[in-house]
Coordinates of C-alpha atoms (C1' of nucleotides) in Angstrom, one line a residue:
Chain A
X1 CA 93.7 90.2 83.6
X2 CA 91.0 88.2 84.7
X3 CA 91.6 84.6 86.1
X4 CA 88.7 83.1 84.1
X5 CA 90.0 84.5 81.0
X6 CA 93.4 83.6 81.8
X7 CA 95.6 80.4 81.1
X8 CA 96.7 79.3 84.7
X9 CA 96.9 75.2 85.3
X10 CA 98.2 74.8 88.9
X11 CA 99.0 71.7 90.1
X12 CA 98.1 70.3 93.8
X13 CA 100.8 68.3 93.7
X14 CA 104.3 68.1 92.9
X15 CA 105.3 66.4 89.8
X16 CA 107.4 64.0 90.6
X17 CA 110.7 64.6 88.5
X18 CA 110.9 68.5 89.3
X19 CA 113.7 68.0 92.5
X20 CA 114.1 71.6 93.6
X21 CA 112.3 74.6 94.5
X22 CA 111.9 76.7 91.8
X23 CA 110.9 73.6 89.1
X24 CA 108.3 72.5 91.5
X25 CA 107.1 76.3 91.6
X26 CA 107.6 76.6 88.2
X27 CA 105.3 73.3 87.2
X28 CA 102.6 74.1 90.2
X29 CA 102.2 77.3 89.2
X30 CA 101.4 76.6 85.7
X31 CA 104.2 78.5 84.5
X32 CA 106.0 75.9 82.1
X33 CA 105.4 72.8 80.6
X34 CA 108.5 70.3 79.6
X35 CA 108.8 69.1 75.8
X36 CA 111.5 66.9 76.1
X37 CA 114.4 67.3 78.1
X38 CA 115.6 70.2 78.8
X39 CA 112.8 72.0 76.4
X40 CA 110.5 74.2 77.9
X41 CA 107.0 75.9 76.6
X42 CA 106.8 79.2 78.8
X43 CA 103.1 79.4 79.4
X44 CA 101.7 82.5 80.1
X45 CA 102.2 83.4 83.4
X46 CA 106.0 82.1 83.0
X47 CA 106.2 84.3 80.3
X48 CA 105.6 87.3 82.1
X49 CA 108.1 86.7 84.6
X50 CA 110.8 86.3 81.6
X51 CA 109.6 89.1 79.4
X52 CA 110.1 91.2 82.7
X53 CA 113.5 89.7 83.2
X54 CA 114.2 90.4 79.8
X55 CA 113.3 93.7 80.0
X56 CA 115.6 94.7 82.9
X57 CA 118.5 93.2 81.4
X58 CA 117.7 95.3 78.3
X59 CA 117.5 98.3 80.2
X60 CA 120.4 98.1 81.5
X61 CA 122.6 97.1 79.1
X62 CA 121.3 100.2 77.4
X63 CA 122.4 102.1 80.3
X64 CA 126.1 100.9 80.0
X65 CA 126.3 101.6 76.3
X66 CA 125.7 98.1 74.6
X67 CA 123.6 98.3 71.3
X68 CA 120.8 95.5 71.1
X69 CA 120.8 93.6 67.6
X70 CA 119.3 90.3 66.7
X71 CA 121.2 87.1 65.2
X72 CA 119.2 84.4 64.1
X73 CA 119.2 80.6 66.1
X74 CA 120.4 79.1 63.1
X75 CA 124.4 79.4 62.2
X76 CA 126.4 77.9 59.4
X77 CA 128.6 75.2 60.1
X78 CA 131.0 77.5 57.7
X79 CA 131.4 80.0 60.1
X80 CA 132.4 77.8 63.1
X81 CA 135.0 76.4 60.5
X82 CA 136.8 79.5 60.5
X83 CA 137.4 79.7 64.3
X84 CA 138.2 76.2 64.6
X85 CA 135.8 75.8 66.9
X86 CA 133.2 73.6 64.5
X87 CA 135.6 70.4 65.7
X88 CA 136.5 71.1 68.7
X89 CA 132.8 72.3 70.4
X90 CA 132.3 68.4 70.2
X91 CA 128.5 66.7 70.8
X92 CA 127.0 69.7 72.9
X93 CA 126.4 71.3 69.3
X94 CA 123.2 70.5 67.8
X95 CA 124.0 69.9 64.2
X96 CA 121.4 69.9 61.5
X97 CA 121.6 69.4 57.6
X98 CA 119.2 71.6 55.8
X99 CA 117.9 70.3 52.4
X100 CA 121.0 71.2 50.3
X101 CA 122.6 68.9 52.8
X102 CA 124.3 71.6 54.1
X103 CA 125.8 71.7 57.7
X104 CA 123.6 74.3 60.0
X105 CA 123.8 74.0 63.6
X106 CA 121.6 76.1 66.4
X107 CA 123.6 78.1 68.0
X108 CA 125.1 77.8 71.5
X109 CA 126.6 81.0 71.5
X110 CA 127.7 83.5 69.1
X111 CA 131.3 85.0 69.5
X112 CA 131.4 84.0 65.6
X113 CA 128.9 85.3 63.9
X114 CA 129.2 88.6 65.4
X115 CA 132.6 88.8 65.1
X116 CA 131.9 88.3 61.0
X117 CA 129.3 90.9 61.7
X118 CA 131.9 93.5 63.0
X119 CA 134.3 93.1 60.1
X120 CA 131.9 93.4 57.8
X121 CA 131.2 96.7 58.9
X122 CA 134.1 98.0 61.0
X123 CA 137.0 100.0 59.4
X124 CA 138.8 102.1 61.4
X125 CA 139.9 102.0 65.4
X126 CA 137.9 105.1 65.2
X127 CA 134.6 103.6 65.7
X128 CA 135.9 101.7 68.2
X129 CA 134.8 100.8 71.1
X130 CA 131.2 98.8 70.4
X131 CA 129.1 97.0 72.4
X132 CA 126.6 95.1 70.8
X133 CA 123.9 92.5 72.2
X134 CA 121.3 90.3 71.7
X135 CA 118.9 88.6 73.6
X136 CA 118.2 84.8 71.9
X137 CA 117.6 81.6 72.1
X138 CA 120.3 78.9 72.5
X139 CA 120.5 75.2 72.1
X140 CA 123.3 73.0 74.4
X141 CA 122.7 69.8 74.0
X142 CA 123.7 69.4 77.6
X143 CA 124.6 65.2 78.5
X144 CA 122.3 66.2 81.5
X145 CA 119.7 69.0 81.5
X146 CA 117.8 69.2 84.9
X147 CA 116.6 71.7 88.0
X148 CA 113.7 72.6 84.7
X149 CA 114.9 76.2 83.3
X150 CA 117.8 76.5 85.4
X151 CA 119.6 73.9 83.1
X152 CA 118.0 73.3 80.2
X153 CA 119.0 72.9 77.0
X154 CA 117.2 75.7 75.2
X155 CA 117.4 78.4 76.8
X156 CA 117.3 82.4 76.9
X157 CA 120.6 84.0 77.0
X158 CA 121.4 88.0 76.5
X159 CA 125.0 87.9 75.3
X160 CA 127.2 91.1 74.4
X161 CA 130.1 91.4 72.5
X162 CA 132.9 93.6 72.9
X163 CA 135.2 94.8 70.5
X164 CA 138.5 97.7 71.6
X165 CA 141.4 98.4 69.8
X166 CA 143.5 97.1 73.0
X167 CA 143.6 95.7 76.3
X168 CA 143.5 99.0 78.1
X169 CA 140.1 100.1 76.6
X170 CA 138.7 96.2 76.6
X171 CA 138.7 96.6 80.3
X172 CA 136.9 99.3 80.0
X173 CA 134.0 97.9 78.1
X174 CA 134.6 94.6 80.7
X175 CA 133.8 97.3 83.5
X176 CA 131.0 98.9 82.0
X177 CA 129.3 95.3 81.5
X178 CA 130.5 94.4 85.5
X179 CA 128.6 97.5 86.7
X180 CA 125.7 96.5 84.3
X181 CA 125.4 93.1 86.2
X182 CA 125.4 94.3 89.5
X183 CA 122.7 96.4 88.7
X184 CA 120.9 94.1 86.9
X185 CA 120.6 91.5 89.3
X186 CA 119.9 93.6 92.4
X187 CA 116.9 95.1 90.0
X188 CA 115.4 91.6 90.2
X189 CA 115.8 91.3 93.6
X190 CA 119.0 89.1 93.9
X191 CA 122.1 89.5 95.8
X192 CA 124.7 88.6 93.2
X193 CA 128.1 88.4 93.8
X194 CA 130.7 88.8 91.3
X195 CA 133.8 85.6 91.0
X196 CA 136.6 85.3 89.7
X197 CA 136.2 82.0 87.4
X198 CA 137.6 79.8 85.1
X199 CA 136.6 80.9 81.6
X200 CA 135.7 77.7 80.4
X201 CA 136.0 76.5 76.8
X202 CA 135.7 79.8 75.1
X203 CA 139.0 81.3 76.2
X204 CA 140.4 84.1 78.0
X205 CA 142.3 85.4 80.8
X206 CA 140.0 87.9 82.3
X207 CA 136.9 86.2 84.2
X208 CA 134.2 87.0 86.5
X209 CA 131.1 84.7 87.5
X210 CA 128.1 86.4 88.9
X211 CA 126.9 84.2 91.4
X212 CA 123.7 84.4 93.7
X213 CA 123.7 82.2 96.8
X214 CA 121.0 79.5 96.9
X215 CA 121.4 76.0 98.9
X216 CA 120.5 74.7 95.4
X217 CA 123.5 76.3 93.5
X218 CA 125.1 73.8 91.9
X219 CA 128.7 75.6 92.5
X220 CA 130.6 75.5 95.7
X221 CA 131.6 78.9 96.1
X222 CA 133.9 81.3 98.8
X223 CA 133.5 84.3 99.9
X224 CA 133.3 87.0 102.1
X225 CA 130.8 87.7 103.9
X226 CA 130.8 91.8 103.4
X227 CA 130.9 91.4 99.7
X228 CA 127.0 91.2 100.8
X229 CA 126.8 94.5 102.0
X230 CA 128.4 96.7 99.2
X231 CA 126.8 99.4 97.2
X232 CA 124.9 98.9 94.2
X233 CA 126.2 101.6 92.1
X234 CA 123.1 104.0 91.4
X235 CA 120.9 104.5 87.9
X236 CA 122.6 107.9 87.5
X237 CA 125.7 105.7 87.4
X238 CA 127.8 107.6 85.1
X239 CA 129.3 105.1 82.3
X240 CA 131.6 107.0 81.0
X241 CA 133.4 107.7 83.6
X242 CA 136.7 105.7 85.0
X243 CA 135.0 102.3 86.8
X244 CA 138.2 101.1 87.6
X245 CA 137.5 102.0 91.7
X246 CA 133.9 100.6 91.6
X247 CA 135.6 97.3 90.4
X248 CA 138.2 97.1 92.7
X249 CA 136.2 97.5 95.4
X250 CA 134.3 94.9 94.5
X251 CA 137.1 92.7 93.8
X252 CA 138.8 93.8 96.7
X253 CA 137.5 91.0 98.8
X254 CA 138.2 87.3 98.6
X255 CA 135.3 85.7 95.8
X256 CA 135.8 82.5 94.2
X257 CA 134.4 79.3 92.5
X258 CA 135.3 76.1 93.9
X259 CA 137.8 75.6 90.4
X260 CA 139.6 78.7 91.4
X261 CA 139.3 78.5 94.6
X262 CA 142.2 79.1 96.9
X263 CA 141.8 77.9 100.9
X264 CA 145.2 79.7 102.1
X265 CA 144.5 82.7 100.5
X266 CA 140.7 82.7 101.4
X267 CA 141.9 82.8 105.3
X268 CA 144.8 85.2 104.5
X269 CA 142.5 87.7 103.2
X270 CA 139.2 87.0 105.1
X271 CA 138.7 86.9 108.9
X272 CA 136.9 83.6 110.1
X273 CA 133.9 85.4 110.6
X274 CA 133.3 86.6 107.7
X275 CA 133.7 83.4 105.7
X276 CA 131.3 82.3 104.0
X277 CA 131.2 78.5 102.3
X278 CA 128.4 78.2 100.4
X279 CA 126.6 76.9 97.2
X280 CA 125.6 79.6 94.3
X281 CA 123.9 79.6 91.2
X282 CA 125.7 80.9 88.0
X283 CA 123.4 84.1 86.7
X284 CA 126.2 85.8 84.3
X285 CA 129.2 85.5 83.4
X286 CA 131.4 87.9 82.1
X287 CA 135.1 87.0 80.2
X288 CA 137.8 88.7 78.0
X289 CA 139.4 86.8 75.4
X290 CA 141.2 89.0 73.3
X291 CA 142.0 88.1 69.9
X292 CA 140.7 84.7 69.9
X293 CA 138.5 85.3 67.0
X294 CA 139.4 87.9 65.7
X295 CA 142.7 86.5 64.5
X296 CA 141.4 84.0 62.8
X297 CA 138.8 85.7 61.4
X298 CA 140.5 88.8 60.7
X299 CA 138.5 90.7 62.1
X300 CA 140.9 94.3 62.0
X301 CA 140.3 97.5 61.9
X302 CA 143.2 100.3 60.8
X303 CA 145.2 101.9 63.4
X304 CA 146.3 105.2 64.2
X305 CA 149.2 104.1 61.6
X306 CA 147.2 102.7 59.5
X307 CA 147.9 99.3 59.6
X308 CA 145.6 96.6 60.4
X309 CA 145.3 95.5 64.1
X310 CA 143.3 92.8 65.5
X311 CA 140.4 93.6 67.9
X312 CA 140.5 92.9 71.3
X313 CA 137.0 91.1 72.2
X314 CA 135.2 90.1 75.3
X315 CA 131.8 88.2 75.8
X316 CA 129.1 88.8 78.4
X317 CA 126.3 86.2 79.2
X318 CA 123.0 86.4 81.2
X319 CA 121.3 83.1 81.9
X320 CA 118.1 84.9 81.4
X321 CA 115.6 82.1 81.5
X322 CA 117.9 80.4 84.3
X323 CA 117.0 83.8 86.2
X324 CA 113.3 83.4 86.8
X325 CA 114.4 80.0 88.3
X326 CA 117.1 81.8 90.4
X327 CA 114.6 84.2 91.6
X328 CA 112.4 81.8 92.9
X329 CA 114.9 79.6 94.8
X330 CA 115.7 83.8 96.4
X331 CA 112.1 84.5 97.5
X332 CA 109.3 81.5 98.2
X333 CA 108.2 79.7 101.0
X334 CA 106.1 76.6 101.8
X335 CA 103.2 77.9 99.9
X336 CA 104.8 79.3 96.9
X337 CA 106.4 81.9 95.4
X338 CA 107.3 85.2 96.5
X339 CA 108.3 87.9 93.4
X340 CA 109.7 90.6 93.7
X341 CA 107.8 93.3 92.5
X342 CA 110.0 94.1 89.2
X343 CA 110.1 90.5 87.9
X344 CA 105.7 89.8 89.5
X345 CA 104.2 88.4 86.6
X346 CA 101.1 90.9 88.1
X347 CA 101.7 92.8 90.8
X348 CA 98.5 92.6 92.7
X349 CA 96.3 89.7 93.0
X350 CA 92.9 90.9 93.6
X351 CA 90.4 87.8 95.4
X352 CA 86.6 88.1 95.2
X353 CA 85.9 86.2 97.6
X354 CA 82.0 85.6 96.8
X355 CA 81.7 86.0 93.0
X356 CA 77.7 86.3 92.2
X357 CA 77.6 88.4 95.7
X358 CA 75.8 91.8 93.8
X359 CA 78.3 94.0 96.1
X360 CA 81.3 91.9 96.3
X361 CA 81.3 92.1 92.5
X362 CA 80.6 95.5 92.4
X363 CA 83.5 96.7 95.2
X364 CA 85.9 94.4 92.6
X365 CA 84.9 96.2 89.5
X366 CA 86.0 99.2 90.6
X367 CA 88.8 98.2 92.7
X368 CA 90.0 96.3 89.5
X369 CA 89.3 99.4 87.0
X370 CA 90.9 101.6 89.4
X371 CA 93.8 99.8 89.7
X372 CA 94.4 99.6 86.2
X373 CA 93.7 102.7 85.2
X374 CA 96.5 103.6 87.7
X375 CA 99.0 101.5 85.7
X376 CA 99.0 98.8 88.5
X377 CA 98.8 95.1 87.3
X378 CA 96.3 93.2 88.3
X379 CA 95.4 89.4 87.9
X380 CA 91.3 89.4 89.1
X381 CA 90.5 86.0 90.5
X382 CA 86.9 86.6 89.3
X383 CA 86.1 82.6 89.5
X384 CA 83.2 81.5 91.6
X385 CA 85.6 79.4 93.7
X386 CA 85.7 78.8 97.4
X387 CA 88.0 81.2 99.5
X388 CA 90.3 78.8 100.8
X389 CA 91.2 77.9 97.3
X390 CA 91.8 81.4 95.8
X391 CA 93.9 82.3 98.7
X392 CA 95.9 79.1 98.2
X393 CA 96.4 79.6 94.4
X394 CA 97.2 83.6 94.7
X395 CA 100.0 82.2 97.6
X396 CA 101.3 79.4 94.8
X397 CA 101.4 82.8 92.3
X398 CA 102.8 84.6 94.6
X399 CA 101.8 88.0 93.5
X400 CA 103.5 91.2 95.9
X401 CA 100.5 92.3 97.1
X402 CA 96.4 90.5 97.8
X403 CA 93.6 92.3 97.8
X404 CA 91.0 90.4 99.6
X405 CA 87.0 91.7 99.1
X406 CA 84.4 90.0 100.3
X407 CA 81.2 90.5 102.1
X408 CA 81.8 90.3 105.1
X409 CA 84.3 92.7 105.2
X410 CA 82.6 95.2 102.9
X411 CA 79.5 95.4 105.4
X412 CA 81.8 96.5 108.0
X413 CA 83.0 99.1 105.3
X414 CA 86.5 97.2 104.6
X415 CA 88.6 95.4 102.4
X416 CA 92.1 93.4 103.6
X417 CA 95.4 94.0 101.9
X418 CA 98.2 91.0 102.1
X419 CA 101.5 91.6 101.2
X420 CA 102.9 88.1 100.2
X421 CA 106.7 89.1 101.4
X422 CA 105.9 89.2 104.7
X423 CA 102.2 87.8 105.1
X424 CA 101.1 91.1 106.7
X425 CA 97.6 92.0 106.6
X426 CA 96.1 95.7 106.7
X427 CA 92.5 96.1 106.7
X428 CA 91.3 99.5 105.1
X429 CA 88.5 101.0 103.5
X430 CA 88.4 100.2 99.7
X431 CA 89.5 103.7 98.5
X432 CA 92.5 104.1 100.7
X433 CA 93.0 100.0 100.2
X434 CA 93.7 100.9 96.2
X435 CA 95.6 104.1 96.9
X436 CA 97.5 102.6 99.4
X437 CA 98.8 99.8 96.9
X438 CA 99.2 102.2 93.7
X439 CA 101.7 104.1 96.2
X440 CA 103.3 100.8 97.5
X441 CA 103.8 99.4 93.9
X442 CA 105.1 102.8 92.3
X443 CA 107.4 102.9 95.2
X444 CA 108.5 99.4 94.9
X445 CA 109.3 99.7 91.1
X446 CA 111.0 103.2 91.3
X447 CA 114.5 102.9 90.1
X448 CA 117.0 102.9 92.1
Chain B
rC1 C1' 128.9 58.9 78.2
rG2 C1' 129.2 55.3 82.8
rG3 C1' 126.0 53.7 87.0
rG4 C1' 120.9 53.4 88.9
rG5 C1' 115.5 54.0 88.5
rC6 C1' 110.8 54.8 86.2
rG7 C1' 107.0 54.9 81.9
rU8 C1' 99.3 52.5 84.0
rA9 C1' 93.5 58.9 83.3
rG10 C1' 95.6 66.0 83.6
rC11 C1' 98.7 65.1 88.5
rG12 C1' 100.3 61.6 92.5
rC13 C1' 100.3 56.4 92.7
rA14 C1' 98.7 50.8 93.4
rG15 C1' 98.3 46.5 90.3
rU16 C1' 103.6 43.4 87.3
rC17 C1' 107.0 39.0 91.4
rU18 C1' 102.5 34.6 91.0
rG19 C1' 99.0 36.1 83.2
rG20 C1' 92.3 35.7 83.7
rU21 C1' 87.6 41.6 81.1
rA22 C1' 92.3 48.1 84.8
rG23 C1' 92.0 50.5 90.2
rC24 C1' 92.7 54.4 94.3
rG25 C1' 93.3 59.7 95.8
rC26 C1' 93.3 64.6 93.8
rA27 C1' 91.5 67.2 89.4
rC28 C1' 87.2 67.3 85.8
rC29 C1' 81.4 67.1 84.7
rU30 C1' 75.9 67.1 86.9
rG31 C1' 72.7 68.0 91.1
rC32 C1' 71.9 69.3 96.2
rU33 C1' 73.9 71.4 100.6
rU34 C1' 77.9 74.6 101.8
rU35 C1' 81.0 79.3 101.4
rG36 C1' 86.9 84.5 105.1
rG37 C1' 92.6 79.5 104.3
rG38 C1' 92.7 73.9 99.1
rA39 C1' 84.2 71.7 101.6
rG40 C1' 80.3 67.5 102.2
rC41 C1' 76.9 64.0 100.0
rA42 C1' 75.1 61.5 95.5
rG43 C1' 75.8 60.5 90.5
rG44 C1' 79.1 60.7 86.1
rG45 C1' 83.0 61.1 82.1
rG46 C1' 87.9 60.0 80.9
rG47 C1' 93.1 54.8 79.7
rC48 C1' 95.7 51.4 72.2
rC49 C1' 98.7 50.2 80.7
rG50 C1' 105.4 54.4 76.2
rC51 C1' 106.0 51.8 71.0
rA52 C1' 106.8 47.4 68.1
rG53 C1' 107.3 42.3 67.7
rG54 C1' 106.9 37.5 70.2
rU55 C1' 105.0 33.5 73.8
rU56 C1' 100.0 32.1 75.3
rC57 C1' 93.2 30.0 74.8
rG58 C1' 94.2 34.8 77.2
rA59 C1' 99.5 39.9 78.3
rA60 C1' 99.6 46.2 82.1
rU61 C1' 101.8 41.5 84.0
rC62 C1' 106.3 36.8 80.7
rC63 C1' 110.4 37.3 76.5
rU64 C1' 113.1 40.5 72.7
rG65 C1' 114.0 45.1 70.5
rC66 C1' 113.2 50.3 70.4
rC67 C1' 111.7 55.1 72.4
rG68 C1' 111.1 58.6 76.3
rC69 C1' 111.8 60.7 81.2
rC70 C1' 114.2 61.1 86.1
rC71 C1' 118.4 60.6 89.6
rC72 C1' 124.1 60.2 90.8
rG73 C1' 128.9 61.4 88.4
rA74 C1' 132.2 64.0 84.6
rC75 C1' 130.5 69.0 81.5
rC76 C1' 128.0 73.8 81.1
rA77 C1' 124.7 80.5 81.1

RNA sequence: CGGGGCGUAGCGCAGUCUGGUAGCGCACCUGCUUUGGGAGCAGGGGGCCGCAGGUUCGAAUCCUGCCGCCCCGACCA
């Protein structure tokens, strides 16, 4: 893509409502632009960033078995009325008359209308168990939305549903979506760190918040400290197979929200050392809650006698839009962002540093082309701007990798790579420059 | 929802107390000079001063009502 094609309005200053990090990012980097409050347009280089997030959330929840489906944003207030819940969800449910005058709300979650889904279609404990997901919009009308996308009130959630004939084999399914996570999260670069949690309105008994650690985290959270060092189970992962040990490893050490947090216990079970006290930001959250719906919904399928047993359901949520703010409060600095290659909205930033210059242009071209053509994304600052500026706006951006051509460099038969991580430069020729960072970018997206 | 604050150019702000023809910096446009870490000079464009009503010869400024946004708290992916 080339910059002078592209839609990119960055801001030299910092709006003055975003208070953290990643909103101040988020707005200088022309990734969003607020609506209202809590409402978000996802420009296009923010878009990116959550279509790849997206994507590796889809991915793996393929990989652990969940089926991806699609339920609309708009739900009848019938629906809720069966749960009970249209009453009780109180004022964070956007309600909405259509022209019949008929109660509608937008949804803030779904554990209804899939569960009517299921019965419709569900028989027999012999189908059993499914996994189904979507990835959709949601509205909470929050009392206070803030921190920009990492609490708004629209926002992008993946949720998955569970449904098992019993408890044993609704862990199962719980697992599956626990190993999931873990993988997800580490794909985007983040160190998440599964807690047990209260389960909040929805019910249940069974509860784990996935939590990355960020001094902007607007959880207190305890853990310990080698929780941080742990495996993350491999893409060859076998699903199938009894998870049981993978979890209990992981929950073998002390993890908690402040809510169910527990100071004796922490320093029973972890050595002062390896205490950690911090803040965390919420990223999933993943709960049992049995037959919650589907008693009251009768949603049953026959059993091996044939009578008609309730299913036992659990929910799994990814804040996927609050992700590409959680990323970004992981990796920046004082000039800007810093993606990680899976989740870079481009993954090289190429910077001509004397647009007009006959061979400058020329080196570019084909350093552009060539990049392309070996599947690498590029974002070509092709603008006739100064230097100074194009290297501050590709630092804002905060693409993985810069690759800086100019004149100066070319008559001495070179070109410089940056690698935003770390800020180290390498100057090579142009060739091995490219074939250095197709190698560097294949590398850095393998799967791992 | 309780408490606090703010709405003036795309962004950051001054002007409001004490009413008198709306300003600064950045950004934007034109020209010239510059050109490897957010250039310099000169010229220029852009505002129903959040909205409505009122007071006044005259309102960004005073009064009333409304709307929007932000912060702290309780709630949430």
């Amino acid at each position: 893509m080339r910059l002078t094609r592209y839609y990119l309005p960055l801001l030299k200053e910092t709006p003055a409502e975003a208070q953290i990090v990643s909103h101040q990012l988020m707005l200088r980097a022309g990734m969003i632009r607020q609506q209202g409050a809590g409402i978000y347009a996802w420009l296009p280089l923010g878009f990116r960033v959550l279509r790849k997030i997206e994507q590796i959330v889809r991915e793996e929840q393929d990989r652990a078995g969940a089926v991806e489906m699609l339920m609309p944003t708009i739900q009848p207030a019938e629906l809720w009325r069966e749960s009970g819940r249209y009453d009780a969800y109180g004022k964070e449910m956007l309600r909405i008359k259509d022209r019949g005058d008929r109660e509608m709300l937008f949804g803030p979650t779904n554990e209804e209308m899939i569960t009517e889904i299921f019965r419709a279609g569900v028989r027999s404990y012999k189908e059993l168990p499914k996994l189904l997901y979507h990835i959709q919009w949601k509205f909470r009308d929050e009392i206070r939305p803030r921190f920009g996308v990492m609490r708004g009130r629209e926002f992008l959630m993946k949720d998955t549903y569970s449904f098992d004939i019993d408890e044993a084999a609704a862990r199962r399914s719980y697992n599956r979506m626990f190993v999931a996570y873990l993988r997800t999260f580490a794909r985007m670069g983040l160190t998440s760190i599964p807690m047990r949690a209260e389960s909040g309105p929805i019910g249940g008994d069974l509860s784990h918040e996935f939590i990355v650690l960020a001094e902007t985290g607007e959880s207190a959270v305890f853990c310990d400290r080698r929780l941080l060092d742990l495996d993350i189970p491999g893409h060859d992962t076998d699903f199938d197979a009894d998870l049981q040990p993978l979890i209990d490893r992981y929950t073998g050490y002390y993890a908690a929200t402040e809510e169910k947090h527990d100071a004796g216990e922490f320093e029973k079970r972890t050595s002062e050392g390896d205490r950690i006290s911090a803040r965390g930001i919420e990223v999933g959250h993943i709960f049992f809650f049995g037959r919650k719906y589907s008693d009251p919904m009768k949603a049953v399928v026959a059993g091996p006698e044939g009578k008609d047993i309730p299913v036992e359901m659990g929910s799994y949520g990814i804040g996927v839009s609050r992700l590409v703010g959680a990323i970004i409060e992981a990796h920046h600095d004082d000039a800007g962002c810093k993606w990680p290659m899976a989740v870079a909205p481009f993954h090289v930033g190429l910077i001509n540093l004397k647009q007009g210059d006959a061979a400058t242009d020329a080196a570019c071209e084909t350093a552009y082309a060539a990049l392309e053509k070996a599947g690498v994304e590029v974002f070509y600052d092709d603008t006739p701007a100064r230097p100074g500026e194009k290297f501050a706006r590709m630092d804002l951006i905060g693409l993985p990798y810069q690759l800086v051509i100019g004149p100066r460099g070319l008559a001495a038969g070179e070109v410089e790579i940056k690698r935003r991580a770390d800020g180290e430069r390498l100057a090579l020729a142009p060739e091995a420059a490219i074939e250095r960072i197709v190698s560097e970018v294949k590398a850095a997206l393998a799967l791992r």
